[in-house]
Coordinates of C-alpha atoms and ligand atoms in Angstrom, one line a residue:
X5 CA 162.7 151.8 46.9
X6 CA 165.2 153.8 49.0
X7 CA 167.2 152.5 51.8
X8 CA 168.9 154.3 54.7
X9 CA 172.3 153.5 56.1
X10 CA 172.3 150.4 58.2
X11 CA 169.4 148.8 56.3
X12 CA 170.2 146.0 54.0
X13 CA 170.0 147.0 50.3
X14 CA 167.2 145.4 48.3
X15 CA 168.8 143.0 45.9
X16 CA 167.6 140.4 43.4
X17 CA 167.6 137.9 46.3
X18 CA 165.0 139.9 48.3
X19 CA 163.1 137.3 50.2
X20 CA 159.4 137.7 49.3
X21 CA 156.9 136.5 51.8
X22 CA 153.6 137.5 50.2
X23 CA 152.2 135.8 47.1
X24 CA 149.0 135.8 45.1
X25 CA 148.9 132.0 45.4
X26 CA 150.7 129.5 47.6
X27 CA 150.7 126.0 46.2
X28 CA 151.1 123.2 48.8
X29 CA 152.6 120.0 47.3
X30 CA 154.8 119.5 44.3
X31 CA 153.4 116.4 42.7
X32 CA 151.9 116.3 39.3
X33 CA 149.2 118.8 40.4
X34 CA 151.7 121.2 42.1
X35 CA 154.0 121.2 39.1
X36 CA 151.2 122.0 36.7
X37 CA 149.6 124.6 39.1
X38 CA 152.9 126.5 39.6
X39 CA 153.6 127.0 35.9
X40 CA 149.9 127.5 35.0
X41 CA 149.1 130.2 37.6
X42 CA 152.5 131.9 36.9
X43 CA 151.6 132.0 33.2
X44 CA 148.3 133.6 34.1
X45 CA 150.3 136.4 35.8
X46 CA 149.9 135.5 39.4
X47 CA 152.9 135.4 41.8
X48 CA 153.3 131.9 43.1
X49 CA 155.2 130.0 45.7
X50 CA 155.3 126.3 46.4
X51 CA 156.0 124.2 49.5
X52 CA 157.0 120.6 49.4
X53 CA 157.8 118.5 52.4
X54 CA 160.0 116.1 50.3
X55 CA 163.4 117.0 48.9
X56 CA 162.2 117.0 45.3
X57 CA 159.1 117.1 43.1
X58 CA 157.0 114.0 42.4
X59 CA 154.4 113.7 45.2
X60 CA 153.1 110.2 45.3
X61 CA 155.7 109.2 42.8
X62 CA 158.4 110.5 45.1
X63 CA 157.1 108.7 48.2
X64 CA 155.8 105.4 46.8
X65 CA 159.1 104.0 45.5
X66 CA 158.4 100.5 46.7
X67 CA 159.4 97.6 44.4
X68 CA 156.7 97.0 41.8
X69 CA 155.2 100.5 42.1
X70 CA 153.7 101.5 38.7
X71 CA 150.7 103.4 37.4
X72 CA 147.7 101.5 36.1
X73 CA 146.7 104.0 33.5
X74 CA 148.3 103.7 30.1
X75 CA 151.3 106.1 29.6
X76 CA 149.6 107.4 26.4
X77 CA 147.1 109.1 28.7
X78 CA 149.1 109.4 31.9
X79 CA 151.1 112.3 30.5
X80 CA 151.0 116.1 30.5
X81 CA 149.2 116.5 27.2
X82 CA 149.1 120.2 27.8
X83 CA 152.8 120.2 26.7
X84 CA 153.0 118.7 23.1
X85 CA 156.7 119.1 23.0
X86 CA 157.2 117.1 26.2
X87 CA 154.7 114.6 25.1
X88 CA 156.5 114.0 21.8
X89 CA 160.0 114.0 23.1
X90 CA 159.4 111.6 26.0
X91 CA 159.9 107.9 25.3
X92 CA 158.0 105.9 27.8
X93 CA 159.4 102.4 28.0
X94 CA 156.3 100.6 29.2
X95 CA 152.6 100.6 28.7
X96 CA 152.2 101.1 32.5
X97 CA 155.4 102.9 33.5
X98 CA 157.1 102.1 36.8
X99 CA 157.7 104.6 39.5
X100 CA 161.3 105.5 38.7
X101 CA 160.3 106.4 35.1
X102 CA 157.3 108.5 36.2
X103 CA 159.4 110.3 38.7
X104 CA 162.0 111.1 36.0
X105 CA 159.2 112.4 33.8
X106 CA 157.9 114.7 36.5
X107 CA 161.4 116.0 37.3
X108 CA 161.8 116.7 33.5
X109 CA 158.5 118.5 33.4
X110 CA 159.5 120.6 36.5
X111 CA 162.8 121.5 34.9
X112 CA 161.3 122.3 31.5
X113 CA 158.7 124.6 33.1
X114 CA 161.3 126.0 35.5
X115 CA 159.1 125.5 38.6
X116 CA 161.8 124.4 41.0
X117 CA 162.8 128.0 41.7
X118 CA 159.3 128.7 43.1
X119 CA 159.4 125.7 45.5
X120 CA 160.8 125.5 49.0
X121 CA 161.7 121.8 49.4
X122 CA 162.1 120.0 52.7
X123 CA 159.5 122.4 54.0
X124 CA 156.1 121.4 55.4
X125 CA 153.3 123.9 55.8
X126 CA 152.1 123.4 59.4
X127 CA 149.6 126.2 59.6
X128 CA 147.4 128.2 57.3
X129 CA 145.2 130.7 59.2
X130 CA 142.6 132.7 57.3
X131 CA 142.8 136.4 58.2
X132 CA 139.5 138.0 57.2
X133 CA 140.8 141.6 57.8
X134 CA 143.8 141.2 55.7
X135 CA 141.9 138.9 53.3
X136 CA 144.7 136.4 53.1
X137 CA 146.1 133.2 54.6
X138 CA 148.9 133.5 57.2
X139 CA 151.1 130.5 56.4
X140 CA 153.7 128.9 58.7
X141 CA 156.2 126.2 57.9
X142 CA 158.1 123.6 60.0
X143 CA 161.3 125.5 59.0
X144 CA 160.1 128.6 60.9
X145 CA 158.9 130.4 57.8
X146 CA 156.0 132.9 57.8
X147 CA 154.2 133.9 54.6
X148 CA 151.0 135.4 53.5
X149 CA 149.0 134.4 50.4
X150 CA 145.8 135.7 48.9
X151 CA 144.9 132.2 47.6
X152 CA 145.8 128.9 49.1
X153 CA 145.9 126.0 46.5
X154 CA 146.1 122.5 47.9
X155 CA 147.8 120.2 45.5
X156 CA 148.7 117.9 48.3
X157 CA 146.8 114.9 46.9
X158 CA 144.0 112.7 48.2
X159 CA 146.2 109.7 49.0
X160 CA 149.3 111.3 50.6
X161 CA 148.9 110.8 54.3
X162 CA 149.9 107.2 54.9
X163 CA 148.3 105.2 57.7
X164 CA 151.2 104.6 60.0
X165 CA 151.6 101.2 61.6
X166 CA 150.6 101.3 65.3
X167 CA 151.1 97.7 66.2
X168 CA 152.2 97.1 69.7
X169 CA 155.9 96.2 70.0
X170 CA 157.0 97.6 66.7
X171 CA 159.6 99.7 68.5
X172 CA 161.2 96.5 69.8
X173 CA 161.5 94.9 66.3
X174 CA 165.2 94.1 65.6
X175 CA 164.8 93.9 61.9
X176 CA 163.9 96.7 59.5
X177 CA 160.4 98.0 58.6
X178 CA 159.2 100.2 55.8
X179 CA 156.0 101.6 54.4
X180 CA 155.1 101.3 50.8
X181 CA 153.8 104.8 50.9
X182 CA 156.9 106.3 52.4
X183 CA 159.5 104.0 51.0
X184 CA 163.0 105.5 51.8
X185 CA 165.2 106.9 49.1
X186 CA 168.0 104.5 49.9
X187 CA 168.7 100.9 49.2
X188 CA 166.5 98.5 51.2
X189 CA 168.0 95.1 51.2
X190 CA 165.3 92.5 50.2
X191 CA 167.4 89.8 48.6
X192 CA 167.5 86.7 50.6
X193 CA 165.5 88.2 53.4
X194 CA 162.5 86.8 55.3
X195 CA 159.9 89.4 54.5
X196 CA 156.4 90.1 55.7
X197 CA 153.9 92.3 53.7
X198 CA 150.9 93.5 55.7
X199 CA 148.1 94.8 53.4
X200 CA 146.8 93.5 50.1
X201 CA 145.4 96.7 48.5
X202 CA 146.8 98.1 45.2
X203 CA 150.2 98.8 46.8
X204 CA 150.6 95.3 48.4
X205 CA 149.3 93.5 45.2
X206 CA 152.1 95.3 43.2
X207 CA 154.9 94.8 45.7
X208 CA 154.2 91.1 46.6
X209 CA 155.1 89.4 43.3
X210 CA 158.3 91.5 43.0
X211 CA 159.4 90.9 46.6
X212 CA 158.6 87.2 46.2
X213 CA 161.3 87.0 43.4
X214 CA 164.1 87.9 45.9
X215 CA 162.9 87.0 49.3
X216 CA 164.0 83.8 51.0
X217 CA 160.5 83.6 52.4
X218 CA 157.6 86.0 52.0
X219 CA 154.6 86.0 54.4
X220 CA 151.6 87.9 53.0
X221 CA 149.3 89.0 55.8
X222 CA 145.8 89.4 54.3
X223 CA 142.8 90.7 56.2
X224 CA 140.5 91.3 53.3
X225 CA 141.1 89.8 49.9
X226 CA 140.8 92.2 46.9
X227 CA 139.8 91.5 43.4
X228 CA 142.8 91.9 41.1
X229 CA 143.0 91.9 37.3
X230 CA 146.0 91.5 35.1
X231 CA 147.7 94.6 33.8
X232 CA 149.2 92.8 30.8
X233 CA 152.1 95.3 31.0
X234 CA 154.7 95.3 28.3
X235 CA 156.7 97.6 26.2
X236 CA 154.8 100.7 25.1
X237 CA 153.4 100.5 21.6
X238 CA 155.6 103.3 20.2
X239 CA 153.9 103.4 16.9
X240 CA 150.6 104.2 18.5
X241 CA 152.3 106.7 20.9
X242 CA 153.9 108.4 17.8
X243 CA 150.5 108.7 16.1
X244 CA 149.0 110.3 19.2
X245 CA 152.1 112.6 19.5
X246 CA 151.4 113.9 16.0
X247 CA 148.2 115.6 17.2
X248 CA 148.6 115.9 21.0
X249 CA 146.1 118.7 21.2
X250 CA 143.3 116.4 20.1
X251 CA 143.9 114.1 23.1
X252 CA 142.8 116.6 25.8
X253 CA 139.2 117.0 24.7
X254 CA 138.9 113.2 24.2
X255 CA 140.1 112.7 27.8
X256 CA 137.6 115.2 29.1
X257 CA 134.8 113.5 27.2
X258 CA 135.5 110.2 28.9
X259 CA 133.9 109.2 32.2
X260 CA 137.2 108.1 33.6
X261 CA 139.6 110.6 31.9
X262 CA 140.9 107.7 29.8
X263 CA 139.4 106.9 26.4
X264 CA 138.3 103.3 27.0
X265 CA 135.6 101.3 25.3
X266 CA 132.6 101.9 27.4
X267 CA 130.0 99.1 27.4
X268 CA 126.7 99.5 25.7
X269 CA 124.8 96.5 27.1
X270 CA 123.6 95.2 30.4
X271 CA 124.3 91.6 31.1
X272 CA 120.6 90.7 30.8
X273 CA 120.7 91.8 27.1
X274 CA 123.3 89.1 26.4
X275 CA 123.2 85.3 26.3
X276 CA 125.4 83.5 28.8
X277 CA 127.9 82.7 26.0
X278 CA 128.0 86.4 25.0
X279 CA 128.6 87.4 28.6
X280 CA 131.5 85.0 28.9
X281 CA 133.0 86.2 25.6
X282 CA 132.9 89.8 26.9
X283 CA 134.4 88.9 30.2
X284 CA 137.2 87.0 28.4
X285 CA 137.8 90.0 26.1
X286 CA 138.0 92.5 29.0
X287 CA 140.2 90.1 31.0
X288 CA 142.6 89.9 28.0
X289 CA 142.6 93.7 27.7
X290 CA 143.3 93.9 31.4
X291 CA 143.4 96.7 34.0
X292 CA 140.5 99.0 34.5
X293 CA 138.8 97.8 31.4
X294 CA 137.4 95.1 33.6
X295 CA 135.2 97.6 35.3
X296 CA 133.5 98.1 32.0
X297 CA 132.2 94.7 30.9
X298 CA 128.5 95.4 31.3
X299 CA 126.7 98.7 31.8
X300 CA 125.1 97.6 35.0
X301 CA 127.8 95.8 36.8
X302 CA 128.2 98.6 39.4
X303 CA 124.5 98.7 40.3
X304 CA 122.9 95.3 39.6
X305 CA 123.9 92.6 42.1
X306 CA 123.0 89.8 39.7
X307 CA 125.2 91.2 37.0
X308 CA 128.0 91.8 39.5
X309 CA 127.7 88.2 40.6
X310 CA 128.4 87.0 37.0
X311 CA 131.6 89.1 37.0
X312 CA 132.6 87.9 40.4
X313 CA 132.1 84.2 39.4
X314 CA 134.3 84.8 36.4
X315 CA 137.1 86.2 38.5
X316 CA 136.8 83.4 41.1
X317 CA 137.3 81.0 38.2
X318 CA 140.4 82.8 37.1
X319 CA 141.8 82.7 40.7
X320 CA 141.1 79.0 40.9
X321 CA 142.9 78.4 37.6
X322 CA 145.9 80.5 38.6
X323 CA 146.4 79.2 42.2
X324 CA 147.5 75.5 42.6
X325 CA 146.3 75.1 46.2
X326 CA 142.5 75.2 46.3
X327 CA 142.5 76.3 50.0
X328 CA 144.8 79.2 49.2
X329 CA 142.7 80.1 46.1
X330 CA 139.6 80.2 48.3
X331 CA 141.3 82.6 50.8
X332 CA 142.3 84.9 47.9
X333 CA 138.7 85.1 46.6
X334 CA 136.6 88.0 47.9
X335 CA 133.3 86.5 48.7
X336 CA 131.4 89.1 50.7
X337 CA 131.4 92.2 48.6
X338 CA 130.8 93.0 44.9
X339 CA 133.6 93.5 42.5
X340 CA 134.4 97.1 41.7
X341 CA 133.0 98.3 45.1
X342 CA 136.6 98.7 46.3
X343 CA 139.1 99.9 43.8
X344 CA 140.2 97.1 41.5
X345 CA 143.8 96.1 42.0
X346 CA 145.8 95.7 38.8
X347 CA 148.7 93.2 38.9
X348 CA 151.4 91.3 37.2
X349 CA 151.3 87.6 38.2
X350 CA 149.8 88.3 41.7
X351 CA 147.7 85.1 42.0
X352 CA 150.5 82.9 40.6
X353 CA 152.9 84.2 43.1
X354 CA 151.1 82.1 45.7
X355 CA 152.3 78.9 43.9
X356 CA 155.9 79.7 44.8
X357 CA 157.4 77.6 47.5
X358 CA 158.8 80.7 49.3
X359 CA 155.4 82.4 49.6
X360 CA 152.9 81.9 52.3
X361 CA 149.5 83.5 52.7
X362 CA 148.6 84.3 56.3
X363 CA 144.9 84.8 56.7
X364 CA 144.4 87.3 59.5
X365 CA 140.6 87.8 59.0
X366 CA 139.4 87.1 62.5
X367 CA 142.9 86.4 63.6
X368 CA 144.4 89.9 63.6
X369 CA 148.0 90.8 64.2
X370 CA 148.3 91.0 68.0
X371 CA 151.7 92.5 68.4
X372 CA 155.3 92.6 67.1
X373 CA 158.2 91.1 68.8
X374 CA 162.0 91.5 68.4
X375 CA 161.9 88.8 65.8
X376 CA 158.6 89.2 64.0
X377 CA 154.8 89.2 64.0
X378 CA 152.5 87.5 66.4
X379 CA 148.9 86.9 65.4
X380 CA 145.9 86.6 67.8
X381 CA 146.2 82.8 67.8
X382 CA 149.7 83.1 69.2
X383 CA 151.6 82.1 66.1
X384 CA 154.9 84.0 65.5
X385 CA 156.2 84.7 62.0
X386 CA 159.9 85.5 62.2
X387 CA 161.1 88.0 59.6
X388 CA 164.0 90.4 58.8
X389 CA 161.9 93.0 57.0
X390 CA 158.3 94.1 57.5
X391 CA 156.6 96.0 54.6
X392 CA 153.5 97.9 55.7
X393 CA 151.1 98.5 52.8
X394 CA 148.3 99.9 55.0
X395 CA 146.8 102.6 52.8
X396 CA 146.1 106.2 53.5
X397 CA 144.0 108.7 55.5
X398 CA 142.3 109.6 52.2
X399 CA 140.8 112.9 51.2
X400 CA 141.2 114.8 54.5
X401 CA 144.6 113.5 55.7
X402 CA 146.7 116.0 53.8
X403 CA 144.4 118.9 54.6
X404 CA 144.6 118.1 58.3
X405 CA 148.4 117.9 58.1
X406 CA 148.4 121.4 56.7
X407 CA 146.3 122.7 59.6
X408 CA 144.1 125.0 57.6
X409 CA 141.9 127.1 59.9
X410 CA 139.0 129.4 59.1
X411 CA 138.2 132.5 61.1
X412 CA 136.5 130.5 63.7
X413 CA 139.6 128.2 64.1
X414 CA 137.9 125.2 62.4
X415 CA 139.5 122.9 59.9
X416 CA 137.7 121.6 56.8
X417 CA 137.5 118.2 58.5
X418 CA 135.7 119.7 61.5
X419 CA 133.0 120.9 59.2
X420 CA 133.0 117.7 57.2
X421 CA 132.5 115.5 60.2
X422 CA 129.4 114.0 58.5
X423 CA 131.1 113.8 55.2
X424 CA 132.7 116.4 52.9
X425 CA 130.6 119.3 51.6
X426 CA 132.1 121.1 48.7
X427 CA 131.1 123.0 45.5
X428 CA 132.7 121.0 42.6
X429 CA 135.2 119.5 45.0
X430 CA 137.1 122.7 44.8
X431 CA 135.9 125.0 47.5
X432 CA 134.0 124.8 50.7
X433 CA 131.9 127.3 52.5
X434 CA 133.7 129.1 55.4
X435 CA 137.1 128.9 53.8
X436 CA 137.4 131.8 51.4
X437 CA 140.1 131.6 48.8
X438 CA 141.0 128.0 49.6
X439 CA 141.1 125.7 46.6
X440 CA 141.4 121.9 47.1
X441 CA 142.6 120.4 43.9
X442 CA 140.9 117.0 43.1
X443 CA 139.1 117.3 46.4
X444 CA 136.1 115.2 47.5
X445 CA 133.1 116.0 45.3
X446 CA 135.2 116.0 42.2
X447 CA 136.0 112.9 40.1
X448 CA 139.3 112.8 41.9
X449 CA 140.7 109.3 42.4
X450 CA 138.0 107.8 40.3
X451 CA 139.5 109.3 37.1
X452 CA 142.9 109.4 35.6
X453 CA 144.6 111.6 38.2
X454 CA 146.7 113.6 35.8
X455 CA 143.5 114.6 34.0
X456 CA 141.7 115.3 37.3
X457 CA 144.5 117.6 38.4
X458 CA 144.9 119.6 35.2
X459 CA 141.2 120.0 34.7
X460 CA 140.7 121.3 38.2
X461 CA 143.6 123.6 38.1
X462 CA 142.5 125.0 34.7
X463 CA 139.1 125.7 36.2
X464 CA 140.6 127.4 39.3
X465 CA 142.9 129.5 36.9
X466 CA 139.9 130.7 34.9
X467 CA 138.1 131.6 38.2
X468 CA 141.0 133.6 39.5
X469 CA 141.4 135.4 36.1
X470 CA 137.7 136.2 36.1
X471 CA 138.1 137.7 39.6
X472 CA 141.1 139.7 38.8
X473 CA 139.5 141.1 35.7
X474 CA 136.6 142.3 37.8
X475 CA 138.4 143.5 40.8
X476 CA 137.3 140.7 43.1
X477 CA 139.7 139.3 45.7
X478 CA 137.6 137.0 47.8
X479 CA 135.6 133.9 46.7
X480 CA 133.7 131.1 48.4
X481 CA 130.8 129.1 47.2
X482 CA 127.3 130.0 48.2
X483 CA 125.7 127.6 50.7
X484 CA 122.9 127.0 48.2
X485 CA 125.3 125.9 45.5
X486 CA 127.4 123.8 47.9
X487 CA 124.3 122.1 49.2
X488 CA 122.9 121.4 45.7
X489 CA 126.3 120.0 44.5
X490 CA 126.7 117.8 47.7
X491 CA 123.2 116.5 47.2
X492 CA 124.0 115.7 43.5
X493 CA 127.2 113.9 44.5
X494 CA 125.2 111.8 47.0
X495 CA 122.4 111.2 44.5
X496 CA 124.6 109.8 41.7
X497 CA 126.3 107.4 44.2
X498 CA 123.1 106.3 45.9
X499 CA 122.3 103.4 43.6
X500 CA 125.9 102.0 43.6
X501 CA 126.7 98.7 45.2
X502 CA 130.0 100.2 46.4
X503 CA 128.3 102.7 48.7
X504 CA 127.6 99.9 51.1
X505 CA 131.1 98.4 51.2
X506 CA 133.8 99.4 53.6
X507 CA 136.5 101.2 51.7
X508 CA 138.4 104.5 51.9
X509 CA 136.2 106.3 49.5
X510 CA 133.1 105.9 51.8
X511 CA 132.7 108.2 54.8
X512 CA 130.6 106.4 57.4
X513 CA 128.7 108.2 60.2
X514 CA 129.1 105.8 63.1
X515 CA 126.1 107.2 65.0
X516 CA 123.4 106.5 62.4
X517 CA 125.3 104.4 59.9
X518 CA 124.6 106.9 57.1
X519 CA 127.2 106.8 54.3
X520 CA 128.7 109.4 52.0
X521 CA 130.6 108.5 48.9
X522 CA 133.4 111.0 48.7
X523 CA 134.5 111.4 45.1
X524 CA 132.1 112.3 42.4
X525 CA 130.9 109.2 40.5
X526 CA 129.0 111.0 37.8
X527 CA 132.0 110.8 35.5
X528 CA 134.7 113.2 34.3
X529 CA 132.6 114.1 31.2
X530 CA 129.5 115.1 33.3
X531 CA 131.7 117.0 35.7
X532 CA 133.4 118.9 32.9
X533 CA 130.0 119.8 31.4
X534 CA 128.9 121.2 34.8
X535 CA 132.1 123.2 35.1
X536 CA 131.6 124.6 31.6
X537 CA 128.1 125.6 32.5
X538 CA 129.3 127.3 35.6
X539 CA 131.9 129.3 33.7
X540 CA 129.3 130.2 30.9
X541 CA 127.0 131.5 33.7
X542 CA 129.6 133.8 35.2
X543 CA 130.8 131.3 37.7
X544 CA 127.4 130.8 39.2
X545 CA 127.4 129.3 42.6
X546 CA 130.5 131.3 43.7
X547 CA 130.2 134.4 45.8
X548 CA 132.7 137.1 44.9
X549 CA 133.7 140.1 46.9
X550 CA 136.1 143.0 46.8
X551 CA 137.6 143.4 50.2
X552 CA 139.8 146.4 51.1
X553 CA 141.4 148.5 48.5
X554 CA 143.7 146.0 46.8
X555 CA 143.3 142.9 44.8
Ligands
LIG602 P1 144.4 100.2 50.6 O1 143.8 99.9 49.3 O2 143.7 101.1 51.5 O3 144.9 98.9 51.2 C1 145.4 98.8 52.5 C2 145.6 97.4 53.0 O4 146.1 97.4 54.3 C3 144.3 96.6 53.0 O5 144.5 95.3 52.6 C4 143.9 96.6 54.5 O6 143.1 95.6 54.9 C5 145.3 96.5 55.1 N1 145.3 96.9 56.5 C6 145.1 98.2 56.9 N2 145.3 98.2 58.3 C7 145.5 96.9 58.6 C8 145.8 96.3 59.9 N3 145.8 97.0 61.0 N4 146.1 95.0 59.9 C9 146.1 94.3 58.7 N5 145.9 94.8 57.5 C10 145.6 96.1 57.5 O7 145.8 101.0 50.3 P2 146.8 100.9 49.1 O8 147.1 99.5 48.7 O9 148.0 101.8 49.4 O10 146.0 101.6 47.9 C11 145.4 102.8 48.2 C12 145.0 103.5 46.9 O11 146.2 104.1 46.3 C13 144.5 102.6 45.8 O12 143.1 102.4 45.9 C14 144.8 103.5 44.6 O13 143.9 104.5 44.4 C15 146.2 104.1 44.9 N6 147.2 103.2 44.4 C16 147.3 103.2 43.0 C17 148.3 102.4 42.4 C18 148.3 102.3 40.9 O14 148.0 103.2 40.2 N7 148.7 101.2 40.4 C19 149.1 101.6 43.2 C20 149.0 101.7 44.6 C21 148.1 102.5 45.2 P3 141.5 95.8 55.0 O15 141.1 95.9 53.6 O16 141.0 94.6 55.7 O17 141.3 97.1 55.7

């Protein structure tokens, strides 16, 4: 390149604004995608709204936050060196350790240099003429990218508290999902936790240890099973580390991306004594093993009732006050139809003198005052700190935040107003060259998320390589393939008890009450088999084009 007098000379610091692939979000998916696509020879650039890598593990730094998949399998097994050298402390590592791990992975794979931190993508407009996305950021940046890869996660747009009067509250309030990166004083404080999903269930026992008084505001009780967390079995980890490459195919063969013992018998094939023995065994194993006691517990109400009764018994045994125990027991929906919570001493926490369960079912929070929380019955609960654990705008929240527009000016959620429609969760008709990693229609949040991310990104990488090798530069699914896949996603969930229960995985059409289960419940193993078949058949279901003269 030549330059004339007066023009700045091109140096090594030349600011590039066009990339083959822009990656949005630098959590476990983004870190992997950046290094993977770069290794495949694509120019990449990442954007991350936070000041560092980590994604959910950056933002969810609330006391008690930890993963509920065993560290053995919640690791980047694509990197045997990292796997072998990392010494996880616990079976279910806590947020600080996972964040350190992701930072170490980002450093080892040198991805930080590709990422603009503290920068949120606020617009991604598809330009059909230029065959690229025009990307704008909240720092005033303008970029273009041939491919837009969303590694922004499915649970990354927190539901903000909208309670009347919150502005007037004189104490402090925080969200579990956006816990600040500074010390939040909890010791000796009067604390309220609002929300008893997975986040609340993890935070409550830890906050109870330090609070002078803890009010737990529960609208809907959730089923929770013990984690049985403890130090990692380093001998077992060492054995796995000796042959890390063997782990990956095993994870892909499993329905959940974790090699668990899957049941082989329906409850009706067992005597009541055998059923109880299995329940006790799964309870002792803890965590998501408890979804796998009987083959039919997710579909057969009678079987599910057996599991429910067992958990009710465990709650009664753990909680001293029978009235409190009763409030903690979900009674109007099947177990497993909302995501199981995994806890450490959750139910026993309600035996503490400083912990009070406030049942707000039918007695909702009315407003917030300078001093605390007022429920519909007029009771005021005075507190110093309010912890909101209200959940997320799942699946479409982060896409909406990014403001991705097709050539008609629509966002994916405009087109998905009757439920998501995708091909393999990865792409949607009308949005060429957009890849949604772990999107609705893929196993997504139903499987080990690190496996979901890596599997999806590997598939996208193969697809992009296939295109490059053949001179294609535009891809979107055919309507036929998308319709067939969407139909299949609906079909495999149609017999599940969980389809009819309110929870963030179900999209409900309010006009006719029809329901769409958003992630793919067919299992990781089935999904992988379908992806392999698609690859073997020249990426059938995708429509490739060569637009303009360049790739
Ligand atoms: P969540 O499961 O959606 O729970 C949100 C809670 O907030 C529910 O108890 C909900 O009550 C309550 N809530 C919402 N709005 C409310 C209001 N206006 N008034 C009173 N209560 C209100 O959210 P989450 O606990 O953050 O968990 C979300 C997902 O994140 C999990 O399912 C899991 O996939 C993931 N996660 C994983 C881990 C882990 O790996 N260990 C930990 C945390 C989160 P209702 O049920 O009545 O609406």
